[in-house]
Amino acid sequence: MRARLLDPGRWLGAHLGLVLLFLYLPIAVLIVLSFNESGLPTAWTGFSTRWYESVVVNEKILGAAAITIVIAAVSTLIATAIGTLLALGLERLTNNALLDGLVFVPGIIPDIVLAIALLSFYNLVFTGLLGLKLGLWSVIVAHVVFNITFVTAIVRTRLRHFDISIEEASLDLGANEVTTFRKITLPVILPGVIAAALVAFTLSVDEFVVAFFTAGTTITFPIQVYSMIRFGVTPEINAIATVVVVVSFVLVLASQRLNPEQV
Amino acid sequence: MSRLARRLVLLGPGLGWWLVFLALPLMVVLAYSFFRRGTYGGVVFDFTLDNYVRALDPLYLGVLGFSLRIAVITTAVALLIGYPAAYFIATRPRRWRTPLLVLIILPFWTSFLIRTYAWMVLLNREGLINRPLLALGIIDEPLPLLYNEFAIVIGLVYGYLPLMILPLYAAIERLNPELREAATNLGARPIKVFFTVTVPLTLTGIAAGCIFVFVPSLGNFIVPDLLGGGRSIMVGNLIQSQFLKARDWPFGATLALALITLMMVLLVVQARIINRDRPVSADAG
């Protein structure tokens, strides 16, 4: 008994259990509350799906969700294409520690700094000189900035195990570089590219701060959720939160399955 | 294709995008910090150092000091919680490690906004922590858990703990277990082995984890806004209010630059720690 109590492995195991509880309990609470008939966190009055029913007929929420899906889809396409090329370039053409470090900057720069920098820049160049109004495009451009970092990092994990001799064989046999990329390189790294796209899509769907500053009068899904939380919490939030959490989990787990090395 | 053409095709789009939509915007921020605010918002292109003088006002230095304090506490708490967790995962049989890591990182990939909101529900006066305590008679009055420093630290630790655990795990996993065994065989007690062998050899991971938690905590806007009561208490809220409420972009730009400068200093310190550590960890590898 004494030996068991002193075994550090047991204590560490219990600690990890508590850490996982800390990480998942708050999410679990929201999921349970989303099915509470009364909609209040204070008393359980029975199981009900009424808050989900009121979400699916709420035009504001649906409209914001549609806008966010468009932003996420377009920014994911652009970031995945650019990020994949960048990963290839960094892995094959350069060996520069500074550049490898710089690639992470757009991913870890505080969102508020990226947000105000882009707002200032858009205002000066696009609104000031070109007379364009902020909207979908300005959020898409902003999301591409940080998503290139994540796509590049994930695709690189895939490239590290790439056997370059199959590319050389293709080139030796007379295929040009574009054909070699299309027929050899891309199929091999495709799981990594799709995994990266799934993560980029999730990040864009959930992104609030940068969109809040750069969306102009457009209301994205996270902006809608923020205003619901900030100015009077309604029980619908729990249902929305549950959907967001479940969708994010599914996308990220799918991504991890496709490219297990990326954790 | 020539080497230059290949570089252009592969590296050009990414570096170009960042040049136009990150480097140039940051230059605009730098330029704005030397201009004046117009009477009705906007920027008047008159050179001035007033924004920098104003940033040194005790009021704003206080906000910066409070943000630093919160970020330091958050980082320390995350390290204390994260290190044992990372250590345990790294010492499991190989087949357990990836699933455990996925469990740790998974919440991080979902909405930060919603994860912060979850703590509003838990910490509320009538929330799920206060109610059971009241019902059991452990407390007579609801504990003031929300809208204070405690709530901000919890929210930030919750948000960024996975970013601490991941690099720590990577560093601990790389550690050669024979080094620990050697120290133990030579008679060192487990505590001594931990502090004289394990910790120094995982310094790279500790530095990386601390940076990953400290940087986003320092500039965070959502957590102090929702869990801290929404006043301009941290530098992120102050920047937000200068841009969206006070409409004083030049001053907001100056504050953002202060934030970036602080972070650059930290990154340099981190790079130094990693460089100093390199020969040692190469031996251990």
XYZ file of C-alpha atoms in Angstrom, chain A residues 9-10 12-16 19-20 22-27 29-30 33 41-43 78 82 84-90 92-94 99 102-106 108-114 116-124 126 140-142 144-146 148-150 152 154 177-178 199 202-203 206 208-209 212-213 221-223 225-226 229-230 233-234 237-238 240-242 244-246 248-249 252-253 256 260 263, chain B residues 1 3 6-15 17-18 20-22 24-26 28-29 32 45 80-89 91-92 98 100-115 117-122 124 126-128 131 154 157-158 160-162 165-166 211-212 215-216 219-222 225-226 229-231 236-237 239-240 243-245 247 249 252-253 256 259-260 263 267:
202
model
C 3.733 6.908 -11.935
C 0.416 6.665 -10.109
C 1.375 11.377 -12.565
C -1.394 9.224 -14.017
C -3.927 10.735 -11.638
C -2.630 14.179 -12.545
C -3.129 13.517 -16.264
C -5.834 17.614 -16.661
C -8.133 15.802 -19.099
C -10.128 20.163 -16.714
C -9.958 20.228 -20.527
C -13.200 18.380 -21.226
C -15.542 19.137 -18.314
C -16.407 22.711 -19.405
C -17.216 21.479 -22.922
C -21.236 20.979 -19.348
C -22.214 23.074 -22.381
C -26.986 22.215 -20.861
C -27.656 26.479 -16.102
C -29.308 26.540 -12.680
C -31.848 23.735 -12.843
C -6.052 29.631 -51.235
C 0.023 28.479 -51.289
C 1.669 23.332 -50.023
C 3.946 25.092 -52.502
C 5.745 26.828 -49.645
C 6.230 23.545 -47.790
C 7.751 21.992 -50.932
C 10.000 24.991 -51.432
C 11.204 25.088 -47.839
C 13.556 21.066 -51.104
C 15.148 24.377 -51.986
C 16.259 26.013 -48.758
C 13.348 31.351 -42.759
C 9.898 33.258 -39.781
C 7.307 30.906 -41.272
C 5.811 30.502 -37.788
C 5.439 34.240 -37.156
C 2.077 34.680 -38.954
C 1.805 32.954 -33.504
C 1.523 36.734 -33.903
C -1.266 37.833 -31.499
C -4.559 37.983 -33.366
C -5.221 41.521 -32.143
C -1.991 42.751 -33.778
C -2.768 41.042 -37.091
C -5.371 46.099 -36.342
C -2.481 45.913 -38.810
C -4.775 44.635 -41.562
C -7.526 47.097 -40.627
C -5.049 49.993 -40.907
C -3.657 48.685 -44.181
C -7.070 47.987 -45.741
C -8.264 51.382 -44.675
C -5.307 53.170 -46.198
C -8.289 49.574 -50.314
C -10.635 35.814 -46.533
C -7.326 37.588 -47.187
C -6.695 37.864 -43.435
C -5.079 33.125 -45.524
C -2.268 35.010 -43.723
C -2.259 32.775 -40.645
C -0.510 29.424 -44.675
C 1.595 28.788 -41.552
C -0.512 25.845 -40.388
C 2.948 24.577 -44.411
C 1.385 20.052 -41.601
C 8.259 19.098 -63.547
C 4.584 19.998 -63.707
C -7.321 22.164 -39.972
C -11.625 24.625 -38.763
C -9.412 27.563 -37.783
C -13.791 29.475 -35.483
C -13.233 35.690 -34.208
C -10.798 38.521 -33.407
C -14.253 41.267 -35.873
C -11.853 43.991 -37.064
C -20.691 33.277 -37.386
C -18.187 33.894 -34.551
C -19.104 37.610 -34.545
C -21.905 34.224 -31.367
C -19.807 36.906 -29.645
C -22.618 36.039 -25.469
C -21.647 39.622 -24.782
C -26.737 35.186 -23.059
C -29.566 33.208 -24.617
C -25.752 29.601 -27.325
C -25.329 26.181 -25.735
C -24.673 26.488 -31.107
C -21.603 25.714 -28.982
C -22.368 22.001 -29.104
C -19.396 24.000 -33.250
C -17.490 21.717 -30.878
C -18.753 18.524 -32.522
C -14.499 20.948 -35.048
C -13.733 17.652 -33.296
C -9.661 17.635 -36.618
C -9.912 13.908 -35.855
C -5.273 13.490 -37.640
C -0.969 10.767 -38.056
C 0.402 15.890 -33.663
C 13.010 24.853 -64.884
C 16.546 27.054 -59.834
C 11.497 26.956 -59.106
C 12.075 29.219 -56.112
C 9.651 31.775 -57.526
C 6.892 29.222 -58.096
C 7.236 27.474 -54.743
C 8.249 30.216 -52.334
C 6.918 33.254 -54.188
C 3.165 33.009 -53.485
C 3.560 32.413 -49.736
C 6.309 34.933 -49.086
C 1.241 37.047 -49.554
C 2.997 37.666 -46.241
C 1.764 42.350 -48.859
C -0.693 41.342 -46.151
C 1.545 41.131 -43.088
C 3.315 46.044 -45.254
C 0.410 46.297 -42.780
C 2.906 46.216 -39.900
C 1.559 51.010 -41.771
C 1.115 50.437 -38.029
C 0.622 55.491 -37.842
C -0.315 62.899 -41.292
C 3.343 23.469 -13.405
C 0.251 21.669 -14.694
C 1.714 20.836 -18.093
C 5.116 19.409 -17.188
C 3.906 16.399 -15.153
C 1.230 15.692 -17.774
C 3.762 15.820 -20.628
C 6.198 13.688 -18.613
C 3.579 11.026 -17.987
C 2.540 10.870 -21.653
C 6.945 7.804 -20.590
C 3.931 5.675 -21.693
C -0.416 9.581 -29.893
C -3.182 10.821 -25.385
C -1.627 13.742 -27.268
C -4.628 13.939 -29.586
C -6.875 14.115 -26.498
C -4.767 16.986 -25.133
C -4.686 18.997 -28.375
C -8.259 18.379 -29.552
C -9.963 21.116 -27.476
C -7.377 23.593 -28.721
C -8.647 23.274 -32.294
C -12.189 24.244 -31.406
C -13.572 27.757 -30.984
C -11.640 29.806 -28.422
C -14.702 32.013 -28.011
C -16.903 29.092 -27.034
C -14.300 27.566 -24.728
C -17.866 31.161 -22.762
C -17.954 27.744 -21.042
C -16.076 29.299 -18.112
C -18.634 32.121 -17.888
C -21.218 29.403 -17.255
C -19.034 27.612 -14.691
C -21.039 32.625 -12.677
C -25.233 31.131 -10.000
C -22.898 28.893 -11.950
C -22.027 25.259 -11.607
C -24.510 26.360 -6.681
C -8.237 30.216 -15.518
C -4.597 28.497 -18.826
C -7.583 26.602 -20.183
C -3.403 27.593 -24.003
C -2.468 24.562 -21.859
C -2.192 22.295 -24.955
C 2.170 20.353 -23.177
C 3.046 19.697 -26.839
C 6.670 31.320 -25.304
C 3.656 29.611 -26.899
C 2.723 35.400 -26.243
C -0.977 34.780 -26.918
C -2.097 40.095 -26.184
C -5.337 38.235 -25.501
C -8.558 40.092 -26.018
C -11.389 37.555 -25.660
C -13.276 40.854 -22.339
C -15.593 37.994 -21.365
C -15.611 42.156 -17.165
C -14.785 43.856 -20.436
C -13.044 47.012 -19.213
C -5.438 43.634 -25.948
C -8.639 45.309 -24.728
C -5.816 48.289 -28.335
C -9.299 47.131 -29.305
C -9.351 51.194 -32.665
C -13.074 50.516 -32.391
C -14.337 52.855 -29.652
C -11.132 55.870 -32.761
C -5.725 54.658 -34.364
C -3.700 52.056 -30.716
C -0.905 51.448 -33.231
C 0.365 47.327 -30.615
C 3.248 44.546 -27.575
C 5.206 43.346 -30.618
C 7.364 39.678 -27.781
C 11.712 35.394 -28.766
